[in-house]
Coordinates of C-alpha atoms and ligand atoms in Angstrom, one line a residue:
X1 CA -14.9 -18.3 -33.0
X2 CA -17.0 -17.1 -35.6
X3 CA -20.2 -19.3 -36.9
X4 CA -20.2 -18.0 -40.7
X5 CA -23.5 -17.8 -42.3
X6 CA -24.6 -17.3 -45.7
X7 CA -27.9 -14.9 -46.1
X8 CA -30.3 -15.7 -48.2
X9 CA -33.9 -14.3 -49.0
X10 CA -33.6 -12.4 -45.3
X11 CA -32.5 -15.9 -43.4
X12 CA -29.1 -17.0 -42.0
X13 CA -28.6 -20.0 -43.7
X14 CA -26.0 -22.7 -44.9
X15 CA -26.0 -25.0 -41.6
X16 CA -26.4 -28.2 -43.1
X17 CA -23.4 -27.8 -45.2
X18 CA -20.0 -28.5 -45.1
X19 CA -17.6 -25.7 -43.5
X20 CA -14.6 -23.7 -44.4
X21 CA -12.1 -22.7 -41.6
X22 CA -10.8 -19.2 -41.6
X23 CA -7.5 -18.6 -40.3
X24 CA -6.0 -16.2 -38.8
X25 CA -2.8 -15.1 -40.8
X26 CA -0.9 -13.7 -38.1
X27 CA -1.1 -17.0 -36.1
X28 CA -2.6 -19.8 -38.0
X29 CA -5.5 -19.9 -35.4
X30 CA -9.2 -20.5 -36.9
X31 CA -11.4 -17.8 -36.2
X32 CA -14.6 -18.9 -37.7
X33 CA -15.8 -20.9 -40.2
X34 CA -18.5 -20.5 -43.2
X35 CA -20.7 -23.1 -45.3
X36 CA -19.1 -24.2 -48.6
X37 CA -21.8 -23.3 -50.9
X38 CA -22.0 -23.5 -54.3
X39 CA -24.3 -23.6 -57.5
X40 CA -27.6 -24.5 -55.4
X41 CA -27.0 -21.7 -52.5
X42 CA -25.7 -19.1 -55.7
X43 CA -29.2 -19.8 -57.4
X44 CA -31.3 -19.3 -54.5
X45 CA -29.3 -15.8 -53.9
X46 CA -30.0 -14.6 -57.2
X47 CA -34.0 -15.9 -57.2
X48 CA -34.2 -13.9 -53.7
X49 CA -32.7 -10.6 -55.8
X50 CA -35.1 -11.3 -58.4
X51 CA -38.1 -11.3 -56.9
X52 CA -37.0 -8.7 -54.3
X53 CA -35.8 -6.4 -57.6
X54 CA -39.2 -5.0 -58.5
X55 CA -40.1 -3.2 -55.1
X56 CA -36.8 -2.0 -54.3
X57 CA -36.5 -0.5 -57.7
X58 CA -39.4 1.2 -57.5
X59 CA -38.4 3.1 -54.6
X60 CA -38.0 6.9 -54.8
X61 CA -34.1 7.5 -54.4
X62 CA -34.3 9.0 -51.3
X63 CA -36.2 6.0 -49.6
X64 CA -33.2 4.1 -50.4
X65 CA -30.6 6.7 -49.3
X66 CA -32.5 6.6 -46.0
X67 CA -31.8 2.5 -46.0
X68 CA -28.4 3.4 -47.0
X69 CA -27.7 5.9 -44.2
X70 CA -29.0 3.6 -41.4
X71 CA -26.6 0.8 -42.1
X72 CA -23.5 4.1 -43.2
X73 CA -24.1 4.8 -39.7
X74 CA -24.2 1.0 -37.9
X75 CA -21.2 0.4 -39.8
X76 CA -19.8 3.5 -38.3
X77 CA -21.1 2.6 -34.7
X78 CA -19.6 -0.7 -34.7
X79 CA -16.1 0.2 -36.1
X80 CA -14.0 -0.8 -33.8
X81 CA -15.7 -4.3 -33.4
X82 CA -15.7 -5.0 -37.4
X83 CA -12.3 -3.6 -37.4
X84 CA -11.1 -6.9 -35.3
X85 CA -13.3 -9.1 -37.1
X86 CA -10.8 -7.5 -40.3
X87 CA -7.4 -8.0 -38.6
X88 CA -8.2 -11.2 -37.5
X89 CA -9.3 -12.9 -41.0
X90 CA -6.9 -10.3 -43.0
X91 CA -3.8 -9.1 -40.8
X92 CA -3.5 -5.7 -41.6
X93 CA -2.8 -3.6 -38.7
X94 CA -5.9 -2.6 -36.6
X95 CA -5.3 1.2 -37.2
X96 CA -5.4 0.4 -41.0
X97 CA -8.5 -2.2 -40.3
X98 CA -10.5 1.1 -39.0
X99 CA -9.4 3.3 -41.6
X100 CA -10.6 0.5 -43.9
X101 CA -13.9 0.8 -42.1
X102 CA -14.2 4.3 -42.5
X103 CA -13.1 4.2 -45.9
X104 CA -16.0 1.7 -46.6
X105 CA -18.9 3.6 -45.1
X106 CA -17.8 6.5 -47.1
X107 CA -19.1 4.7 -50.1
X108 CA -21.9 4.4 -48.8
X109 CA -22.9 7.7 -47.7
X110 CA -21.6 8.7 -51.1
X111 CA -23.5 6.9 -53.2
X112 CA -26.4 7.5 -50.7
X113 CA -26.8 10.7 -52.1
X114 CA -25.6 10.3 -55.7
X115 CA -28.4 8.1 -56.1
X116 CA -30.7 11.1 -55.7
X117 CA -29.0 13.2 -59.1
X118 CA -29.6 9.8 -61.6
X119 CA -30.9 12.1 -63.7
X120 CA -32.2 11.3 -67.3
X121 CA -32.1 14.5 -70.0
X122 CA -34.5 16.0 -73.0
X123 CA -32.9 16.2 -76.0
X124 CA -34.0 18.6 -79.1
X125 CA -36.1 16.0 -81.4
X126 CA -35.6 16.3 -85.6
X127 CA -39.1 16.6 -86.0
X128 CA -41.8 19.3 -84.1
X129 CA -44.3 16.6 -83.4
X130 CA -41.7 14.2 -81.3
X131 CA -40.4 14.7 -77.9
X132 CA -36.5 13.1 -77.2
X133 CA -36.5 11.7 -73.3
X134 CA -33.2 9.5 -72.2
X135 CA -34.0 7.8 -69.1
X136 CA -31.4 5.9 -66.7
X137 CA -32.7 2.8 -64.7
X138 CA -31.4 0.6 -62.4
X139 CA -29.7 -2.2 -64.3
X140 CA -31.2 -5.4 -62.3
X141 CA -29.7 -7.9 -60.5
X142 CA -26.0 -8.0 -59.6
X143 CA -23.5 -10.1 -58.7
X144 CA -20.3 -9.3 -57.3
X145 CA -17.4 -11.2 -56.5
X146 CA -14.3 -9.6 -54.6
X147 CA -10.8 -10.3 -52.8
X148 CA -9.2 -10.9 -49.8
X149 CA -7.1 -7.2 -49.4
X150 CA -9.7 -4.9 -48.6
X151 CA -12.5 -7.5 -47.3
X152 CA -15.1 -4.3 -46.5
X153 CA -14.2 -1.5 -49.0
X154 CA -14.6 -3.7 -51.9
X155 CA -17.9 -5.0 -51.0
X156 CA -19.2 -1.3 -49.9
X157 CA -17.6 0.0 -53.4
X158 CA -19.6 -2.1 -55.1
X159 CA -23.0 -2.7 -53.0
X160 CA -23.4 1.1 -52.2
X161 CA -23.6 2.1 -55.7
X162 CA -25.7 -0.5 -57.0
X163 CA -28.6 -0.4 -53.8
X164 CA -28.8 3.2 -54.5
X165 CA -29.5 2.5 -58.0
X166 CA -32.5 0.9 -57.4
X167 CA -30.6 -2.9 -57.9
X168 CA -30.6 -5.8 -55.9
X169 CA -27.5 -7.6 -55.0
X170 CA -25.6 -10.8 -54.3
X171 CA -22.1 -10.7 -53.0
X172 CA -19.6 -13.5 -53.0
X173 CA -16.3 -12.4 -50.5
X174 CA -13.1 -14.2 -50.7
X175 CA -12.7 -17.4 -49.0
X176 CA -10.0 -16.1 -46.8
X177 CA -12.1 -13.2 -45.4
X178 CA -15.6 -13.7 -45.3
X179 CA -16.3 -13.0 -41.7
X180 CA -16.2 -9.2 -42.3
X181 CA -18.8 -9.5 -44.8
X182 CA -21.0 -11.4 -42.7
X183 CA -20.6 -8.7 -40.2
X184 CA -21.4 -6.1 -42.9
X185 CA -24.5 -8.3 -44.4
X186 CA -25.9 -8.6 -40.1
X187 CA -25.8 -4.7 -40.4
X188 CA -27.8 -4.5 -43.6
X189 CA -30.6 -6.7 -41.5
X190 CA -30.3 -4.6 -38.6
X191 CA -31.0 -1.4 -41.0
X192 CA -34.1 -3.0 -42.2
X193 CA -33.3 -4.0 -45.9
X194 CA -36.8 -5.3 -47.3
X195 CA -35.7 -9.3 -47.7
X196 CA -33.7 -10.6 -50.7
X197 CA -32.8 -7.2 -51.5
X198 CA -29.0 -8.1 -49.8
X199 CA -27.7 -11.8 -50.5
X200 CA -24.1 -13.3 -49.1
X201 CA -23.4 -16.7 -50.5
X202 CA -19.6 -18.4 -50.1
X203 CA -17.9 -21.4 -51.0
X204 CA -16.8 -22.8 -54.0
X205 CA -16.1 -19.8 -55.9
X206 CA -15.8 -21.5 -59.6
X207 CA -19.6 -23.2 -59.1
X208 CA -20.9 -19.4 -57.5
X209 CA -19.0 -18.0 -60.5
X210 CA -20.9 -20.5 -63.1
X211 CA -23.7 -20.0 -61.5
X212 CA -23.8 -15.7 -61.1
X213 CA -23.0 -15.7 -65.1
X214 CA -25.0 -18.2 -66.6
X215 CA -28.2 -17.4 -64.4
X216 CA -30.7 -15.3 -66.6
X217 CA -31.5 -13.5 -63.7
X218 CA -28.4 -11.8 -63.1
X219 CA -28.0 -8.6 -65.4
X220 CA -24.7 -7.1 -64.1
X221 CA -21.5 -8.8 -62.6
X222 CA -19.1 -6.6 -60.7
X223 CA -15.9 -8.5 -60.2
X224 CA -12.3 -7.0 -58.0
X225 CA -9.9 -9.8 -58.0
X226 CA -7.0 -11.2 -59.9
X227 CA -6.8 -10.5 -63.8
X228 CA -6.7 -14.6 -64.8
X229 CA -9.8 -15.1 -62.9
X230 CA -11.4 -11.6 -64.6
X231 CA -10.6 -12.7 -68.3
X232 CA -12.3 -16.4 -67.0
X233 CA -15.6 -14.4 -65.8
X234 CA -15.3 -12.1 -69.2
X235 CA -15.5 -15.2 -70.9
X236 CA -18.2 -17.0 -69.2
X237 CA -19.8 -13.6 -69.5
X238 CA -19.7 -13.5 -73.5
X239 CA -22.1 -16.2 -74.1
X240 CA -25.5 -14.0 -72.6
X241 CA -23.3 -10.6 -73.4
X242 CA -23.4 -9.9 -69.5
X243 CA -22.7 -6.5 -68.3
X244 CA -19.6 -6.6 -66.6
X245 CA -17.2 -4.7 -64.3
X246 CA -13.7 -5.8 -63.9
X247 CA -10.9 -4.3 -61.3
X248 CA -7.9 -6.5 -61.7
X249 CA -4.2 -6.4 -60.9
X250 CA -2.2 -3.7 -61.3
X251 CA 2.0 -3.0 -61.4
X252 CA 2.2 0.9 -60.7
X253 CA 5.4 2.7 -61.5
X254 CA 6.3 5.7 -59.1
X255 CA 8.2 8.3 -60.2
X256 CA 10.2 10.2 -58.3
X257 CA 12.1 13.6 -60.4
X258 CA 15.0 15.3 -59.1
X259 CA 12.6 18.6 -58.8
X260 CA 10.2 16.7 -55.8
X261 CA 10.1 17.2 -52.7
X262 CA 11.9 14.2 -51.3
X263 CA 10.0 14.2 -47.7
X264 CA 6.6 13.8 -49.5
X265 CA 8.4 11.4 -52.0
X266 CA 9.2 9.1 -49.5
X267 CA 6.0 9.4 -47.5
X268 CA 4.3 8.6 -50.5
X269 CA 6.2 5.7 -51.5
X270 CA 5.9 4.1 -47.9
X271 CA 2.2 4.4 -47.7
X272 CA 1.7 3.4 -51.4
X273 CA 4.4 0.5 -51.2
X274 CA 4.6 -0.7 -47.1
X275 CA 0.5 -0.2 -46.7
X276 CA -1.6 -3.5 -46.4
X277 CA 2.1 -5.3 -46.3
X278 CA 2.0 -4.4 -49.9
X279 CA -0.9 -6.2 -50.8
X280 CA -3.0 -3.6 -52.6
X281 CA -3.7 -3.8 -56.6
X282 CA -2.5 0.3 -56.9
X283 CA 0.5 -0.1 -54.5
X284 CA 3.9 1.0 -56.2
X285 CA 5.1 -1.8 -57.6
X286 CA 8.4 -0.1 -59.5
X287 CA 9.9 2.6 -58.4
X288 CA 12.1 4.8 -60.5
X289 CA 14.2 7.6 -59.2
X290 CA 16.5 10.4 -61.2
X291 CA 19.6 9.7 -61.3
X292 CA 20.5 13.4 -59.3
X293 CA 18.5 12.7 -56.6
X294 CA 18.6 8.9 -55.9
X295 CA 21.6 8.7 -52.9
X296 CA 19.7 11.4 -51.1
X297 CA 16.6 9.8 -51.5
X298 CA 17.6 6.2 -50.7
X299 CA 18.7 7.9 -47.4
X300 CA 15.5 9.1 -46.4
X301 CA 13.4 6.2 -47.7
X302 CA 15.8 3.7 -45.5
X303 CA 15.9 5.8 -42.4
X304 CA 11.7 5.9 -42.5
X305 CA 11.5 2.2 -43.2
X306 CA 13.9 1.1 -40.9
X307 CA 10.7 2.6 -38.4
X308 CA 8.2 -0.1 -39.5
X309 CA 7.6 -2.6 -37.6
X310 CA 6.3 -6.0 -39.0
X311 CA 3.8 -7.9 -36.3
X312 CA 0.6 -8.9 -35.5
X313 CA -1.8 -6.4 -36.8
X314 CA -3.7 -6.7 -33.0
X315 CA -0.3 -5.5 -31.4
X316 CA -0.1 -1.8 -30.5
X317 CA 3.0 -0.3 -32.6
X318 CA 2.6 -2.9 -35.6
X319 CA 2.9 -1.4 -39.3
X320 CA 3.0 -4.6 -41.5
X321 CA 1.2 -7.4 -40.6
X322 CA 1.6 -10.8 -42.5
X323 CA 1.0 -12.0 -46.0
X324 CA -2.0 -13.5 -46.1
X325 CA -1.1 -16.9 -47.2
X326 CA 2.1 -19.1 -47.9
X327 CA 1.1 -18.8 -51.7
X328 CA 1.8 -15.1 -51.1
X329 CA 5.1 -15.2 -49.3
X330 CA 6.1 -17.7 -51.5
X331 CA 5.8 -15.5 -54.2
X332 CA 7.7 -12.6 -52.3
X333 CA 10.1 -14.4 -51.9
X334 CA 10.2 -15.6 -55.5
X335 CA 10.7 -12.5 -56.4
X336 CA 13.6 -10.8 -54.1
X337 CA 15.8 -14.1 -54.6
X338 CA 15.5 -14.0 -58.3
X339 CA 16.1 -9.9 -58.3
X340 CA 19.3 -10.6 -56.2
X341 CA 20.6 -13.7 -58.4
X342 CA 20.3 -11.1 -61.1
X343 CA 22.8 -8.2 -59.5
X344 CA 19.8 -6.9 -57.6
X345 CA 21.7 -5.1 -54.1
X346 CA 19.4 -5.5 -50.4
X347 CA 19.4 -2.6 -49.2
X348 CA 17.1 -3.1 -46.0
X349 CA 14.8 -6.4 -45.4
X350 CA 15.4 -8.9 -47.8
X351 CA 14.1 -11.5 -45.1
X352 CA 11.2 -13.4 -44.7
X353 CA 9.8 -15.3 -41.4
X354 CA 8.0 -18.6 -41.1
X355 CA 6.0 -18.9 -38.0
X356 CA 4.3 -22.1 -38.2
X357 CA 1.2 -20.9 -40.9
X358 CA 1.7 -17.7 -40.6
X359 CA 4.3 -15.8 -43.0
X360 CA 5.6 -12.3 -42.4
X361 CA 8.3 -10.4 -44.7
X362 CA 10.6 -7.4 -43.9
X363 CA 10.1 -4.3 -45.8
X364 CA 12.2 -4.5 -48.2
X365 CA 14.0 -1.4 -50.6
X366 CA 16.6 -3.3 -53.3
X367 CA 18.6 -1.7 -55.8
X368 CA 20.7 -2.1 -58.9
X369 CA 17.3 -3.7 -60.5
X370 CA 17.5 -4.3 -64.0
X371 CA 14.1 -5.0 -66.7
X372 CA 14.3 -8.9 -66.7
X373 CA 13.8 -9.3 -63.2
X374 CA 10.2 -10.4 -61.9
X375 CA 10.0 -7.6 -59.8
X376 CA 9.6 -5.4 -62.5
X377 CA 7.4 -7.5 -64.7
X378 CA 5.1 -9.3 -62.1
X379 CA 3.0 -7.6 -59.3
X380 CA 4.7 -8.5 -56.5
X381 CA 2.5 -8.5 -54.1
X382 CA 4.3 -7.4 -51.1
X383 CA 6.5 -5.4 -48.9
X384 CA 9.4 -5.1 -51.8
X385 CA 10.5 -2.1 -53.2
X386 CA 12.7 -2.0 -56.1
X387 CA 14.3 1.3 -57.4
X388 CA 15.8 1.8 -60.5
X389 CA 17.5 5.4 -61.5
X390 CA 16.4 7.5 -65.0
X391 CA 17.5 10.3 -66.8
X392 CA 15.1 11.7 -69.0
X393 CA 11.3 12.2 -68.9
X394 CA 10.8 10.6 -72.3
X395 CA 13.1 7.2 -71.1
X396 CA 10.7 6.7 -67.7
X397 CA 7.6 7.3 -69.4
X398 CA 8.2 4.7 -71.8
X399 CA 9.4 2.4 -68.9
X400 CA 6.2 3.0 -66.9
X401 CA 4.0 2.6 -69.9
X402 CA 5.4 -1.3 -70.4
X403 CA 3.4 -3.2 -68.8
X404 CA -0.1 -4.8 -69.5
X405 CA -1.3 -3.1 -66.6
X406 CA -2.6 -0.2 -66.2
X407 CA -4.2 1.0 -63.2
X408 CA -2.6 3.3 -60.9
X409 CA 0.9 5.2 -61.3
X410 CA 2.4 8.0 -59.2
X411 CA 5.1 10.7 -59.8
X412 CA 6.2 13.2 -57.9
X413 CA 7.7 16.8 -58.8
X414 CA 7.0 20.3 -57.6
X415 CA 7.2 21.4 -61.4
X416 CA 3.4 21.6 -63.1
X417 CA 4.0 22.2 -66.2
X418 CA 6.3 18.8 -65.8
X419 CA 3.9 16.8 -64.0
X420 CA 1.0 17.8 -66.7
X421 CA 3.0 16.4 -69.2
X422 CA 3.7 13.0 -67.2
X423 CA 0.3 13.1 -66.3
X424 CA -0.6 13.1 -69.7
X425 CA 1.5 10.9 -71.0
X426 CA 0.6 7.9 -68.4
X427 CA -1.4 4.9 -69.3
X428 CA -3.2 4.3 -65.9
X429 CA -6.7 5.2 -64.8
X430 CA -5.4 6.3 -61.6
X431 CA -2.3 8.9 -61.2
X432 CA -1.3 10.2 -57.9
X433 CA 0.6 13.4 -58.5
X434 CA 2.5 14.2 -54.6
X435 CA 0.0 11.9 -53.6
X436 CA 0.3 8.0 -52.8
X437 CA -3.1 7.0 -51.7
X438 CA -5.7 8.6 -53.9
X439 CA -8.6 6.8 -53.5
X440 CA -11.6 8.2 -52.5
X441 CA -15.5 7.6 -52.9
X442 CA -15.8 10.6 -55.0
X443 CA -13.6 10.1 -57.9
X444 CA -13.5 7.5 -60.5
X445 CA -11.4 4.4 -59.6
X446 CA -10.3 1.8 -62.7
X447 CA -7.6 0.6 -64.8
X448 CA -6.6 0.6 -68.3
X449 CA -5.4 -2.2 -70.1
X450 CA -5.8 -5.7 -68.9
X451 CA -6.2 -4.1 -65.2
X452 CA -9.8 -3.9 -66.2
X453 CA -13.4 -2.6 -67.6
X454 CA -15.3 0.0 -65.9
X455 CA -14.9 2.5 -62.5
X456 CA -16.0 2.6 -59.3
X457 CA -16.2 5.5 -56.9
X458 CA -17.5 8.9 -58.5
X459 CA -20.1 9.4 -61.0
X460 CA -19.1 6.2 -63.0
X461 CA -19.5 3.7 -60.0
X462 CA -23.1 5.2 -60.3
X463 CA -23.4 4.6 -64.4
X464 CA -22.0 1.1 -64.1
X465 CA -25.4 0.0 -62.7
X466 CA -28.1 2.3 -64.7
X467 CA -29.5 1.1 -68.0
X468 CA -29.9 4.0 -70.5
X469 CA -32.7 4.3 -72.2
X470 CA -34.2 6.6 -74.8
X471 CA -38.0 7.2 -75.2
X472 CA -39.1 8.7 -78.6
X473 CA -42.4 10.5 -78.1
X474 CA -44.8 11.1 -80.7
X475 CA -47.1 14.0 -80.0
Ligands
NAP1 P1 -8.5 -13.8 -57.1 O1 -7.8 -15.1 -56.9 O2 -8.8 -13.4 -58.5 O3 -9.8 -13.9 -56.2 C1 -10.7 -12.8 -56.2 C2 -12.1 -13.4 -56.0 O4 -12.4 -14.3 -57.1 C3 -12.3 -14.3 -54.8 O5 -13.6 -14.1 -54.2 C4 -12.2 -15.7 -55.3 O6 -12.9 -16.6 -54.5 C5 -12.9 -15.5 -56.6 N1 -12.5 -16.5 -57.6 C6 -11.4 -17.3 -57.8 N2 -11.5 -18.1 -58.8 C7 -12.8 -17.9 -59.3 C8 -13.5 -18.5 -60.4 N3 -12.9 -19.5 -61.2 N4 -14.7 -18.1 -60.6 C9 -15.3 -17.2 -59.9 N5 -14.7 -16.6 -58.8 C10 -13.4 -16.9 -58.6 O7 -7.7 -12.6 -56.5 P2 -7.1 -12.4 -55.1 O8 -5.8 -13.1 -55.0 O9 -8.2 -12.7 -54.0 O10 -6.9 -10.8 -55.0 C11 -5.8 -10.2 -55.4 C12 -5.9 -9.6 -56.7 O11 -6.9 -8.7 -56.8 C13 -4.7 -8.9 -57.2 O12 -4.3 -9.1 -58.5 C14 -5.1 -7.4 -57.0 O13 -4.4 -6.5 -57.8 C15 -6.5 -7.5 -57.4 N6 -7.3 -6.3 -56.8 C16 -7.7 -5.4 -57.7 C17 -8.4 -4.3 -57.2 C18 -8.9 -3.2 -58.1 O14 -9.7 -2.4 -57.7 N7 -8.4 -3.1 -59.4 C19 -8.6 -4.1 -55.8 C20 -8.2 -5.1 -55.0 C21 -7.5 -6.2 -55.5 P3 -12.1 -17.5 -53.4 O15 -11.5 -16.5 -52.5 O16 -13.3 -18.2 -52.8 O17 -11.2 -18.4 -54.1

């Protein structure tokens, strides 16, 4: 069992307050439990960033890429414990847990050394006696708030970029999986972080909300969550015209043409779709297949998911762990009985299990799918696949392109000059060409749309928390 902390100002705190349990969603067990904080705690955060703000801005880069490094490499030396700590709050499979873990440090060392090419630029003046300087600084205090599906790589994609930056930070985890934030904040202590510089409050997520965008002191709020609860914080944000970066939901179409290779078709639709149980914002939500190719495929994709094996994310062997909550599963299952009251043909799956608070479903591949089902409107949320057959380029393109999403979509054909022109032609900030899991520190990762405002990874995760500023010189 897990005693939860919040840190504030360089103390473990909260102890006097109420507690949250955290279950465990393969077995309904409590593994820990955290203070319920709220406004008061939120407030104390942000004053700790404030006044810790000056000094750490005014570090040269590379100081702070050494802070950075030490706790890269902690994080990397206590894997496998922080990896458990994951499965046990989360449920995804501890091999997925550990890449997770790798995946998170990578941000880190990333941004590590981005942070030392912020660089400003001259620029020719309109007059001989003035001099044209654009300067980039760090942006102040930020906020974050994040979700439940990737309880260490959201944090890392946010904190890394914005430490190295010169900013100081609070972080508000998801109520369902704080305990691998605590672990991560415990490293940032052990790698010496000057105090208030790093600040972990939980609780009541609507009062820490109130309180990260009303506060003055806050000058950025990075939020990854749900895209209700991102138009709420724009909102809230209008009234002091806060900074803001929003990663929301997504409802990716894949595409597979009847020139791909079907083996990496169907390896990339199983790691998009089955990974994380299907809980990921940029997992294939819809998945449309020419007409030519769609028996064959079908064949392949069944005789691979048949192979998966749904568990507890602890056991060896385990693929898909469980949905992290019954308001999850219920909404799985939501979705595959409505889909097959409307004509909608199981193909594998098409089954959950209840096992006394803990909620697992099959993977599941349906056909005959037609547009008015909630499968292809709603992000599902889970290990569902639907596949509908096309004909023509021009007909899928307009399919994938309705939806108010617009974060990641996929498609997959050996022809370039094709896939340039799908590529082209697809409203999503992330498109995996062959490719089902693209994300990576390096390269910008966002939505379009109502999936949200903003990128992290690459040089934009960098931009989001610099201030530009341009100094006109008289001489
Ligand atoms: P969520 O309900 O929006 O929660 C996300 C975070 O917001 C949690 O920390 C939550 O706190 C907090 N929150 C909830 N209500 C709030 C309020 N009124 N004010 C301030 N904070 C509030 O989303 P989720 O169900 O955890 O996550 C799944 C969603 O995230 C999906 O839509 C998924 O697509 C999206 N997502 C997007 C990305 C991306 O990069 N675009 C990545 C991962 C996930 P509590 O947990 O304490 O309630």
């Amino acid at each position: 069992m897990i005693k939860g902390r919040m840190y504030v100002n360089g103390e473990w705190t909260g102890d006097s307050l109420d507690t949250i349990d955290v279950l465990n969603p393969a077995t309904g067990e409590q593994v820990g439990t955290i203070p319920n904080g709220g406004k008061e705690e939120a407030r104390a955060a942000i004053e700790a960033a404030h006044q810790a703000f000056p000094e750490w801005a005014a570090l040269t880069a590379l100081e702070r890429a050494n802070y950075l490094m030490k706790w890269h490499d902690l994080i990397l030396e206590n894997k496998d414990e922080i990896a458990e700590i994951l499965t046990k709050e989360m449920g995804k499979p501890l091999a997925e847990a550990k890449g997770e873990i790798v995946y998170s440090a990578s941000f880190i060392s990333w941004f590590a050394e981005e942070g030392k090419r912020v660089y400003g630029r001259t620029v020719p003046a309109s007059s001989p006696n003035k001099r044209i300087h654009v300067q980039k600084q760090p942006v102040g205090v930020v906020a974050s708030i994040t979700p439940w599906n990737f309880p260490a790589g959201m944090i890392t994609r946010k904190m890394a970029p914005a430490l190295a930056a010169g900013c100081t930070f609070v972080a508000k985890p998801a109520e369902l999986t704080p305990l691998t934030a605590i672990k991560l904040v415990e490293l940032c202590e052990e790698a010496g972080f000057p105090k208030g510089v790093v600040n972990l409050v939980m609780g009541d997520a609507k009062a820490i909300g109130e309180e990260m965008t009303s506060n003055e002191n806050v000058r950025k709020l990075t939020f990854t969550g749900s895209t209700a609860v991102g138009k709420l914080l724009m909102k809230q944000s209008a009234e002091r015209m806060l900074n803001v970066s929003l990663e929301l939901g997504g409802h990716a179409p894949m595409i597979i043409c009847d020139d791909a290779d079907l083996d990496k078709a169907v390896d990339g639709v199983i790691a998009s779709k089955f990974r994380n149980a299907g809980q990921t914002c940029v997992c294939g939500n819809r998945i449309f297949v020419q007409e030519a190719i769609v028996d064959a495929f079908l064949a392949k994709l069944k005789e691979k998911t048949q192979t998966l094996k749904v568990g507890n994310g602890l056991e060896e062997g385990v693929h898909i762990g469980p949905l992290i909550e019954k308001k999850g599963y219920d909404k799985v299952k939501k979705h595959v009985e409505d889909a097959v009251e409307k004509g909608a043909k199981v193909i594998i799956g098409g089954e959950g299990a209840e096992e006394g608070n803990a909620y697992f479903y099959q993977p599941t591949i349906l056909t005959n799918i037609s547009d008015d089902m909630l499968v292809m409107n709603e992000e599902t949320f889970g290990p569902v696949a639907p596949i509908q057959t096309f004909k023509t380029d021009e007909e899928v393109i307009a399919k994938a392109n309705n939806t108010r999403y617009g974060l990641a979509a996929y498609f997959f054909t050996e022809n370039y000059s094709r896939g340039m022109k799908l590529s082209e032609k697809l409203e999503y900030g992330i498109v995996g060409w062959n490719d089902g899991v693209p994300a990576v520190a390096q390269a910008p990762f966002g939505g379009m749309k109502e999936s949200g405002l903003g990128r992290e990874g690459g040089q934009e995760g960098m931009e989001a928390f610099l201030e530009t500023k341009f100094l006109s010189i008289g001489l």
